Amino acid sequence: MRQIKINSTTGSEIITTSDVKDYVRIDTSADDTLIGRMITQARIFCENYISRDIVAKNRTYHLSETECIIDIPFDTIASISTVTAEGNDEEHTVKGLDNERIELDGGSAKDVKITYVTAGLSDDLIKIAMLQFVSTLYDNRADFKTGTIVQDVPTETRALLNSYKTMFI
Protein backbone atom coordinates (compact mmCIF):
# COMPACT_ATOMS: atom_id res chain seq x y z
CA MET A 1 0.00 0.00 0.00
CA ARG A 2 1.22 3.48 -0.92
CA GLN A 3 -0.03 6.70 0.61
CA ILE A 4 1.03 10.28 0.22
CA LYS A 5 0.14 13.12 2.54
CA ILE A 6 0.58 16.87 2.20
CA ASN A 7 1.89 18.07 5.57
CA SER A 8 1.93 21.73 4.58
CA THR A 9 2.03 24.02 1.57
CA THR A 10 5.18 26.10 1.79
CA GLY A 11 5.02 28.02 -1.49
CA SER A 12 2.60 30.58 -2.88
CA GLU A 13 0.42 30.55 -5.99
CA ILE A 14 2.29 31.23 -9.24
CA ILE A 15 -0.52 33.41 -10.60
CA THR A 16 -2.32 36.16 -8.74
CA THR A 17 -5.84 37.54 -8.74
CA SER A 18 -4.46 40.55 -10.61
CA ASP A 19 -2.98 38.24 -13.31
CA VAL A 20 -6.39 36.58 -13.79
CA LYS A 21 -8.24 39.89 -13.89
CA ASP A 22 -5.85 41.17 -16.58
CA TYR A 23 -6.17 37.92 -18.58
CA VAL A 24 -9.99 37.75 -18.35
CA ARG A 25 -10.40 41.56 -18.53
CA ILE A 26 -12.26 42.00 -15.25
CA ASP A 27 -12.44 45.57 -13.97
CA THR A 28 -14.24 45.06 -10.67
CA SER A 29 -13.00 43.74 -7.34
CA ALA A 30 -16.38 42.16 -6.50
CA ASP A 31 -15.20 38.66 -7.48
CA ASP A 32 -11.66 38.76 -6.04
CA THR A 33 -12.38 36.14 -3.35
CA LEU A 34 -14.01 33.85 -5.90
CA ILE A 35 -11.09 34.27 -8.31
CA GLY A 36 -8.64 33.44 -5.51
CA ARG A 37 -10.50 30.19 -4.85
CA MET A 38 -10.54 29.40 -8.58
CA ILE A 39 -6.77 29.92 -8.75
CA THR A 40 -6.31 27.33 -5.99
CA GLN A 41 -8.77 24.96 -7.66
CA ALA A 42 -7.02 25.31 -11.03
CA ARG A 43 -3.61 24.73 -9.47
CA ILE A 44 -4.76 21.59 -7.63
CA PHE A 45 -6.28 20.22 -10.84
CA CYS A 46 -3.07 20.96 -12.77
CA GLU A 47 -0.87 19.38 -10.06
CA ASN A 48 -2.97 16.23 -10.03
CA TYR A 49 -3.00 16.09 -13.83
CA ILE A 50 0.79 16.30 -14.18
CA SER A 51 1.56 14.50 -10.87
CA ARG A 52 3.99 17.24 -9.88
CA ASP A 53 3.80 20.10 -7.41
CA ILE A 54 3.40 23.57 -8.88
CA VAL A 55 3.46 25.13 -5.41
CA ALA A 56 6.14 23.86 -3.02
CA LYS A 57 4.90 21.47 -0.34
CA ASN A 58 6.13 19.40 2.59
CA ARG A 59 4.99 15.81 2.00
CA THR A 60 5.20 12.38 3.60
CA TYR A 61 5.25 9.29 1.38
CA HIS A 62 4.46 5.96 3.06
CA LEU A 63 5.06 2.53 1.57
CA SER A 64 4.10 -0.61 3.43
CA GLU A 65 6.78 -2.58 1.61
CA THR A 66 9.39 -1.76 -1.02
CA GLU A 67 12.45 -2.98 -2.84
CA CYS A 68 15.60 -0.92 -2.51
CA ILE A 69 14.76 1.75 -5.14
CA ILE A 70 11.91 4.20 -4.49
CA ASP A 71 10.63 6.77 -6.97
CA ILE A 72 9.29 9.71 -4.97
CA PRO A 73 6.04 11.15 -6.35
CA PHE A 74 5.35 14.81 -7.06
CA ASP A 75 8.97 15.72 -7.78
CA THR A 76 11.06 18.10 -8.17
CA ILE A 77 12.51 17.39 -4.72
CA ALA A 78 14.08 20.35 -2.91
CA SER A 79 15.16 18.36 0.15
CA ILE A 80 14.60 15.07 1.92
CA SER A 81 14.06 15.44 5.65
CA THR A 82 13.81 11.86 6.85
CA VAL A 83 13.75 8.30 5.55
CA THR A 84 12.65 5.66 8.04
CA ALA A 85 11.85 1.96 7.85
CA GLU A 86 9.89 0.37 10.69
CA GLY A 87 10.46 3.54 12.73
CA ASN A 88 14.27 3.54 12.40
CA ASP A 89 16.36 5.95 10.35
CA GLU A 90 17.28 4.33 7.06
CA GLU A 91 20.59 4.91 5.27
CA HIS A 92 19.91 5.90 1.68
CA THR A 93 21.38 7.41 -1.46
CA VAL A 94 19.55 10.14 -3.36
CA LYS A 95 19.57 9.78 -7.14
CA GLY A 96 18.05 11.38 -10.22
CA LEU A 97 18.32 14.77 -11.86
CA ASP A 98 15.69 16.19 -9.54
CA ASN A 99 16.54 14.00 -6.51
CA GLU A 100 13.36 12.04 -7.27
CA ARG A 101 14.76 8.59 -6.55
CA ILE A 102 16.05 7.04 -3.33
CA GLU A 103 18.06 3.85 -3.07
CA LEU A 104 17.91 2.22 0.36
CA ASP A 105 21.39 1.10 1.34
CA GLY A 106 19.98 -1.87 3.29
CA GLY A 107 17.89 -3.23 0.40
CA SER A 108 14.18 -3.98 0.69
CA ALA A 109 12.28 -2.68 3.70
CA LYS A 110 8.84 -2.50 5.32
CA ASP A 111 6.86 0.44 6.68
CA VAL A 112 8.96 3.06 4.87
CA LYS A 113 8.20 6.75 5.43
CA ILE A 114 9.90 9.53 3.52
CA THR A 115 9.38 13.16 4.49
CA TYR A 116 10.46 15.66 1.86
CA VAL A 117 9.94 19.13 0.43
CA THR A 118 9.10 19.70 -3.22
CA ALA A 119 10.47 22.74 -5.05
CA GLY A 120 7.39 23.43 -7.16
CA LEU A 121 7.27 24.52 -10.79
CA SER A 122 6.90 28.00 -12.14
CA ASP A 123 7.20 28.78 -15.81
CA ASP A 124 5.15 30.68 -18.35
CA LEU A 125 3.59 27.60 -19.94
CA ILE A 126 2.12 26.46 -16.62
CA LYS A 127 1.02 30.00 -15.80
CA ILE A 128 -0.82 30.28 -19.14
CA ALA A 129 -2.46 26.87 -18.61
CA MET A 130 -3.67 27.98 -15.20
CA LEU A 131 -4.88 31.35 -16.50
CA GLN A 132 -6.79 29.60 -19.26
CA PHE A 133 -8.34 27.16 -16.79
CA VAL A 134 -9.32 29.90 -14.32
CA SER A 135 -10.86 31.82 -17.23
CA THR A 136 -12.98 28.77 -18.12
CA LEU A 137 -13.99 28.31 -14.48
CA TYR A 138 -14.93 31.98 -14.20
CA ASP A 139 -16.94 31.99 -17.45
CA ASN A 140 -18.75 28.76 -16.50
CA ARG A 141 -19.50 29.31 -12.81
CA ALA A 142 -22.68 27.23 -12.92
CA ASP A 143 -23.09 23.59 -13.93
CA PHE A 144 -25.95 24.40 -16.25
CA LYS A 145 -26.78 27.35 -18.49
CA THR A 146 -29.89 27.36 -20.62
CA GLY A 147 -29.08 27.53 -24.31
CA THR A 148 -25.33 26.96 -24.01
CA ILE A 149 -23.01 24.01 -23.85
CA VAL A 150 -21.24 23.47 -20.53
CA GLN A 151 -17.58 22.64 -21.10
CA ASP A 152 -15.31 20.27 -19.28
CA VAL A 153 -11.66 21.22 -18.68
CA PRO A 154 -10.54 22.92 -21.90
CA THR A 155 -8.50 20.64 -24.13
CA GLU A 156 -5.95 23.39 -24.61
CA THR A 157 -5.15 23.44 -20.88
CA ARG A 158 -4.42 19.72 -20.95
CA ALA A 159 -2.33 20.14 -24.11
CA LEU A 160 -0.27 22.87 -22.42
CA LEU A 161 0.35 20.64 -19.38
CA ASN A 162 1.13 17.39 -21.24
CA SER A 163 4.87 18.06 -21.44
CA TYR A 164 5.02 18.17 -17.61
CA LYS A 165 2.92 15.08 -17.00
CA THR A 166 4.47 12.23 -15.02
CA MET A 167 2.78 9.12 -13.72
CA PHE A 168 2.49 8.43 -10.02
CA ILE A 169 1.96 4.71 -9.66
PDB file of C-alpha atoms in Angstrom:
ATOM      1  CA  MET A   1       0.000   0.000   0.000  1.00  0.00           C
ATOM      2  CA  ARG A   2       1.218   3.476  -0.921  1.00  0.00           C
ATOM      3  CA  GLN A   3      -0.029   6.699   0.606  1.00  0.00           C
ATOM      4  CA  ILE A   4       1.025  10.281   0.221  1.00  0.00           C
ATOM      5  CA  LYS A   5       0.142  13.125   2.543  1.00  0.00           C
ATOM      6  CA  ILE A   6       0.578  16.869   2.201  1.00  0.00           C
ATOM      7  CA  ASN A   7       1.889  18.068   5.570  1.00  0.00           C
ATOM      8  CA  SER A   8       1.928  21.729   4.585  1.00  0.00           C
ATOM      9  CA  THR A   9       2.029  24.019   1.572  1.00  0.00           C
ATOM     10  CA  THR A  10       5.182  26.099   1.785  1.00  0.00           C
ATOM     11  CA  GLY A  11       5.023  28.021  -1.490  1.00  0.00           C
ATOM     12  CA  SER A  12       2.604  30.578  -2.883  1.00  0.00           C
ATOM     13  CA  GLU A  13       0.422  30.551  -5.989  1.00  0.00           C
ATOM     14  CA  ILE A  14       2.287  31.233  -9.243  1.00  0.00           C
ATOM     15  CA  ILE A  15      -0.516  33.414 -10.596  1.00  0.00           C
ATOM     16  CA  THR A  16      -2.323  36.164  -8.742  1.00  0.00           C
ATOM     17  CA  THR A  17      -5.843  37.536  -8.739  1.00  0.00           C
ATOM     18  CA  SER A  18      -4.464  40.550 -10.612  1.00  0.00           C
ATOM     19  CA  ASP A  19      -2.985  38.238 -13.307  1.00  0.00           C
ATOM     20  CA  VAL A  20      -6.387  36.577 -13.785  1.00  0.00           C
ATOM     21  CA  LYS A  21      -8.239  39.890 -13.887  1.00  0.00           C
ATOM     22  CA  ASP A  22      -5.852  41.169 -16.584  1.00  0.00           C
ATOM     23  CA  TYR A  23      -6.174  37.919 -18.576  1.00  0.00           C
ATOM     24  CA  VAL A  24      -9.988  37.754 -18.347  1.00  0.00           C
ATOM     25  CA  ARG A  25     -10.405  41.556 -18.529  1.00  0.00           C
ATOM     26  CA  ILE A  26     -12.256  41.997 -15.254  1.00  0.00           C
ATOM     27  CA  ASP A  27     -12.441  45.569 -13.975  1.00  0.00           C
ATOM     28  CA  THR A  28     -14.241  45.060 -10.674  1.00  0.00           C
ATOM     29  CA  SER A  29     -12.997  43.738  -7.339  1.00  0.00           C
ATOM     30  CA  ALA A  30     -16.383  42.162  -6.502  1.00  0.00           C
ATOM     31  CA  ASP A  31     -15.197  38.655  -7.482  1.00  0.00           C
ATOM     32  CA  ASP A  32     -11.658  38.760  -6.040  1.00  0.00           C
ATOM     33  CA  THR A  33     -12.375  36.142  -3.349  1.00  0.00           C
ATOM     34  CA  LEU A  34     -14.011  33.850  -5.901  1.00  0.00           C
ATOM     35  CA  ILE A  35     -11.094  34.273  -8.311  1.00  0.00           C
ATOM     36  CA  GLY A  36      -8.640  33.435  -5.510  1.00  0.00           C
ATOM     37  CA  ARG A  37     -10.497  30.188  -4.855  1.00  0.00           C
ATOM     38  CA  MET A  38     -10.541  29.402  -8.577  1.00  0.00           C
ATOM     39  CA  ILE A  39      -6.774  29.922  -8.751  1.00  0.00           C
ATOM     40  CA  THR A  40      -6.307  27.334  -5.992  1.00  0.00           C
ATOM     41  CA  GLN A  41      -8.773  24.956  -7.663  1.00  0.00           C
ATOM     42  CA  ALA A  42      -7.023  25.307 -11.028  1.00  0.00           C
ATOM     43  CA  ARG A  43      -3.610  24.730  -9.466  1.00  0.00           C
ATOM     44  CA  ILE A  44      -4.759  21.593  -7.626  1.00  0.00           C
ATOM     45  CA  PHE A  45      -6.278  20.215 -10.836  1.00  0.00           C
ATOM     46  CA  CYS A  46      -3.068  20.959 -12.767  1.00  0.00           C
ATOM     47  CA  GLU A  47      -0.871  19.384 -10.057  1.00  0.00           C
ATOM     48  CA  ASN A  48      -2.975  16.229 -10.028  1.00  0.00           C
ATOM     49  CA  TYR A  49      -3.005  16.095 -13.828  1.00  0.00           C
ATOM     50  CA  ILE A  50       0.786  16.302 -14.182  1.00  0.00           C
ATOM     51  CA  SER A  51       1.558  14.505 -10.872  1.00  0.00           C
ATOM     52  CA  ARG A  52       3.986  17.238  -9.884  1.00  0.00           C
ATOM     53  CA  ASP A  53       3.798  20.101  -7.406  1.00  0.00           C
ATOM     54  CA  ILE A  54       3.397  23.567  -8.877  1.00  0.00           C
ATOM     55  CA  VAL A  55       3.455  25.134  -5.415  1.00  0.00           C
ATOM     56  CA  ALA A  56       6.145  23.861  -3.017  1.00  0.00           C
ATOM     57  CA  LYS A  57       4.903  21.474  -0.340  1.00  0.00           C
ATOM     58  CA  ASN A  58       6.128  19.403   2.589  1.00  0.00           C
ATOM     59  CA  ARG A  59       4.992  15.807   2.005  1.00  0.00           C
ATOM     60  CA  THR A  60       5.199  12.378   3.599  1.00  0.00           C
ATOM     61  CA  TYR A  61       5.254   9.292   1.385  1.00  0.00           C
ATOM     62  CA  HIS A  62       4.457   5.962   3.061  1.00  0.00           C
ATOM     63  CA  LEU A  63       5.059   2.525   1.568  1.00  0.00           C
ATOM     64  CA  SER A  64       4.096  -0.611   3.433  1.00  0.00           C
ATOM     65  CA  GLU A  65       6.779  -2.579   1.615  1.00  0.00           C
ATOM     66  CA  THR A  66       9.389  -1.756  -1.023  1.00  0.00           C
ATOM     67  CA  GLU A  67      12.447  -2.976  -2.835  1.00  0.00           C
ATOM     68  CA  CYS A  68      15.603  -0.917  -2.507  1.00  0.00           C
ATOM     69  CA  ILE A  69      14.762   1.747  -5.138  1.00  0.00           C
ATOM     70  CA  ILE A  70      11.907   4.201  -4.494  1.00  0.00           C
ATOM     71  CA  ASP A  71      10.629   6.772  -6.968  1.00  0.00           C
ATOM     72  CA  ILE A  72       9.293   9.711  -4.974  1.00  0.00           C
ATOM     73  CA  PRO A  73       6.045  11.150  -6.348  1.00  0.00           C
ATOM     74  CA  PHE A  74       5.345  14.809  -7.062  1.00  0.00           C
ATOM     75  CA  ASP A  75       8.973  15.724  -7.784  1.00  0.00           C
ATOM     76  CA  THR A  76      11.060  18.097  -8.173  1.00  0.00           C
ATOM     77  CA  ILE A  77      12.510  17.390  -4.716  1.00  0.00           C
ATOM     78  CA  ALA A  78      14.084  20.352  -2.911  1.00  0.00           C
ATOM     79  CA  SER A  79      15.159  18.361   0.147  1.00  0.00           C
ATOM     80  CA  ILE A  80      14.599  15.065   1.917  1.00  0.00           C
ATOM     81  CA  SER A  81      14.061  15.444   5.647  1.00  0.00           C
ATOM     82  CA  THR A  82      13.807  11.856   6.845  1.00  0.00           C
ATOM     83  CA  VAL A  83      13.749   8.304   5.549  1.00  0.00           C
ATOM     84  CA  THR A  84      12.647   5.658   8.038  1.00  0.00           C
ATOM     85  CA  ALA A  85      11.846   1.961   7.850  1.00  0.00           C
ATOM     86  CA  GLU A  86       9.893   0.373  10.694  1.00  0.00           C
ATOM     87  CA  GLY A  87      10.462   3.541  12.730  1.00  0.00           C
ATOM     88  CA  ASN A  88      14.271   3.537  12.401  1.00  0.00           C
ATOM     89  CA  ASP A  89      16.364   5.950  10.350  1.00  0.00           C
ATOM     90  CA  GLU A  90      17.278   4.331   7.059  1.00  0.00           C
ATOM     91  CA  GLU A  91      20.589   4.915   5.274  1.00  0.00           C
ATOM     92  CA  HIS A  92      19.907   5.899   1.680  1.00  0.00           C
ATOM     93  CA  THR A  93      21.376   7.406  -1.456  1.00  0.00           C
ATOM     94  CA  VAL A  94      19.546  10.142  -3.356  1.00  0.00           C
ATOM     95  CA  LYS A  95      19.566   9.780  -7.144  1.00  0.00           C
ATOM     96  CA  GLY A  96      18.047  11.381 -10.224  1.00  0.00           C
ATOM     97  CA  LEU A  97      18.324  14.774 -11.865  1.00  0.00           C
ATOM     98  CA  ASP A  98      15.689  16.194  -9.535  1.00  0.00           C
ATOM     99  CA  ASN A  99      16.539  13.996  -6.507  1.00  0.00           C
ATOM    100  CA  GLU A 100      13.362  12.043  -7.272  1.00  0.00           C
ATOM    101  CA  ARG A 101      14.762   8.587  -6.547  1.00  0.00           C
ATOM    102  CA  ILE A 102      16.054   7.044  -3.328  1.00  0.00           C
ATOM    103  CA  GLU A 103      18.060   3.848  -3.067  1.00  0.00           C
ATOM    104  CA  LEU A 104      17.909   2.216   0.361  1.00  0.00           C
ATOM    105  CA  ASP A 105      21.390   1.102   1.338  1.00  0.00           C
ATOM    106  CA  GLY A 106      19.984  -1.869   3.287  1.00  0.00           C
ATOM    107  CA  GLY A 107      17.886  -3.229   0.396  1.00  0.00           C
ATOM    108  CA  SER A 108      14.184  -3.982   0.688  1.00  0.00           C
ATOM    109  CA  ALA A 109      12.277  -2.679   3.699  1.00  0.00           C
ATOM    110  CA  LYS A 110       8.845  -2.500   5.316  1.00  0.00           C
ATOM    111  CA  ASP A 111       6.859   0.436   6.683  1.00  0.00           C
ATOM    112  CA  VAL A 112       8.959   3.059   4.874  1.00  0.00           C
ATOM    113  CA  LYS A 113       8.202   6.749   5.433  1.00  0.00           C
ATOM    114  CA  ILE A 114       9.896   9.528   3.518  1.00  0.00           C
ATOM    115  CA  THR A 115       9.381  13.162   4.494  1.00  0.00           C
ATOM    116  CA  TYR A 116      10.463  15.657   1.861  1.00  0.00           C
ATOM    117  CA  VAL A 117       9.936  19.127   0.427  1.00  0.00           C
ATOM    118  CA  THR A 118       9.102  19.703  -3.223  1.00  0.00           C
ATOM    119  CA  ALA A 119      10.466  22.738  -5.051  1.00  0.00           C
ATOM    120  CA  GLY A 120       7.393  23.433  -7.156  1.00  0.00           C
ATOM    121  CA  LEU A 121       7.272  24.519 -10.791  1.00  0.00           C
ATOM    122  CA  SER A 122       6.898  28.004 -12.144  1.00  0.00           C
ATOM    123  CA  ASP A 123       7.203  28.781 -15.809  1.00  0.00           C
ATOM    124  CA  ASP A 124       5.154  30.680 -18.347  1.00  0.00           C
ATOM    125  CA  LEU A 125       3.591  27.598 -19.943  1.00  0.00           C
ATOM    126  CA  ILE A 126       2.121  26.457 -16.620  1.00  0.00           C
ATOM    127  CA  LYS A 127       1.017  29.998 -15.804  1.00  0.00           C
ATOM    128  CA  ILE A 128      -0.824  30.279 -19.144  1.00  0.00           C
ATOM    129  CA  ALA A 129      -2.457  26.866 -18.612  1.00  0.00           C
ATOM    130  CA  MET A 130      -3.672  27.977 -15.196  1.00  0.00           C
ATOM    131  CA  LEU A 131      -4.884  31.350 -16.495  1.00  0.00           C
ATOM    132  CA  GLN A 132      -6.786  29.596 -19.260  1.00  0.00           C
ATOM    133  CA  PHE A 133      -8.336  27.163 -16.790  1.00  0.00           C
ATOM    134  CA  VAL A 134      -9.324  29.902 -14.321  1.00  0.00           C
ATOM    135  CA  SER A 135     -10.860  31.821 -17.230  1.00  0.00           C
ATOM    136  CA  THR A 136     -12.976  28.774 -18.116  1.00  0.00           C
ATOM    137  CA  LEU A 137     -13.992  28.315 -14.478  1.00  0.00           C
ATOM    138  CA  TYR A 138     -14.931  31.977 -14.200  1.00  0.00           C
ATOM    139  CA  ASP A 139     -16.937  31.987 -17.445  1.00  0.00           C
ATOM    140  CA  ASN A 140     -18.755  28.758 -16.496  1.00  0.00           C
ATOM    141  CA  ARG A 141     -19.500  29.312 -12.807  1.00  0.00           C
ATOM    142  CA  ALA A 142     -22.678  27.228 -12.917  1.00  0.00           C
ATOM    143  CA  ASP A 143     -23.092  23.594 -13.928  1.00  0.00           C
ATOM    144  CA  PHE A 144     -25.945  24.404 -16.249  1.00  0.00           C
ATOM    145  CA  LYS A 145     -26.777  27.347 -18.485  1.00  0.00           C
ATOM    146  CA  THR A 146     -29.894  27.359 -20.617  1.00  0.00           C
ATOM    147  CA  GLY A 147     -29.083  27.529 -24.309  1.00  0.00           C
ATOM    148  CA  THR A 148     -25.328  26.960 -24.005  1.00  0.00           C
ATOM    149  CA  ILE A 149     -23.007  24.008 -23.850  1.00  0.00           C
ATOM    150  CA  VAL A 150     -21.244  23.467 -20.528  1.00  0.00           C
ATOM    151  CA  GLN A 151     -17.582  22.645 -21.102  1.00  0.00           C
ATOM    152  CA  ASP A 152     -15.309  20.275 -19.276  1.00  0.00           C
ATOM    153  CA  VAL A 153     -11.662  21.222 -18.684  1.00  0.00           C
ATOM    154  CA  PRO A 154     -10.544  22.923 -21.900  1.00  0.00           C
ATOM    155  CA  THR A 155      -8.505  20.639 -24.130  1.00  0.00           C
ATOM    156  CA  GLU A 156      -5.954  23.387 -24.605  1.00  0.00           C
ATOM    157  CA  THR A 157      -5.151  23.445 -20.879  1.00  0.00           C
ATOM    158  CA  ARG A 158      -4.416  19.720 -20.954  1.00  0.00           C
ATOM    159  CA  ALA A 159      -2.334  20.144 -24.106  1.00  0.00           C
ATOM    160  CA  LEU A 160      -0.273  22.871 -22.420  1.00  0.00           C
ATOM    161  CA  LEU A 161       0.350  20.641 -19.380  1.00  0.00           C
ATOM    162  CA  ASN A 162       1.131  17.389 -21.241  1.00  0.00           C
ATOM    163  CA  SER A 163       4.875  18.064 -21.435  1.00  0.00           C
ATOM    164  CA  TYR A 164       5.016  18.168 -17.612  1.00  0.00           C
ATOM    165  CA  LYS A 165       2.918  15.082 -16.999  1.00  0.00           C
ATOM    166  CA  THR A 166       4.466  12.226 -15.016  1.00  0.00           C
ATOM    167  CA  MET A 167       2.776   9.124 -13.719  1.00  0.00           C
ATOM    168  CA  PHE A 168       2.489   8.431 -10.021  1.00  0.00           C
ATOM    169  CA  ILE A 169       1.964   4.707  -9.665  1.00  0.00           C
TER     170      ILE A 169
END
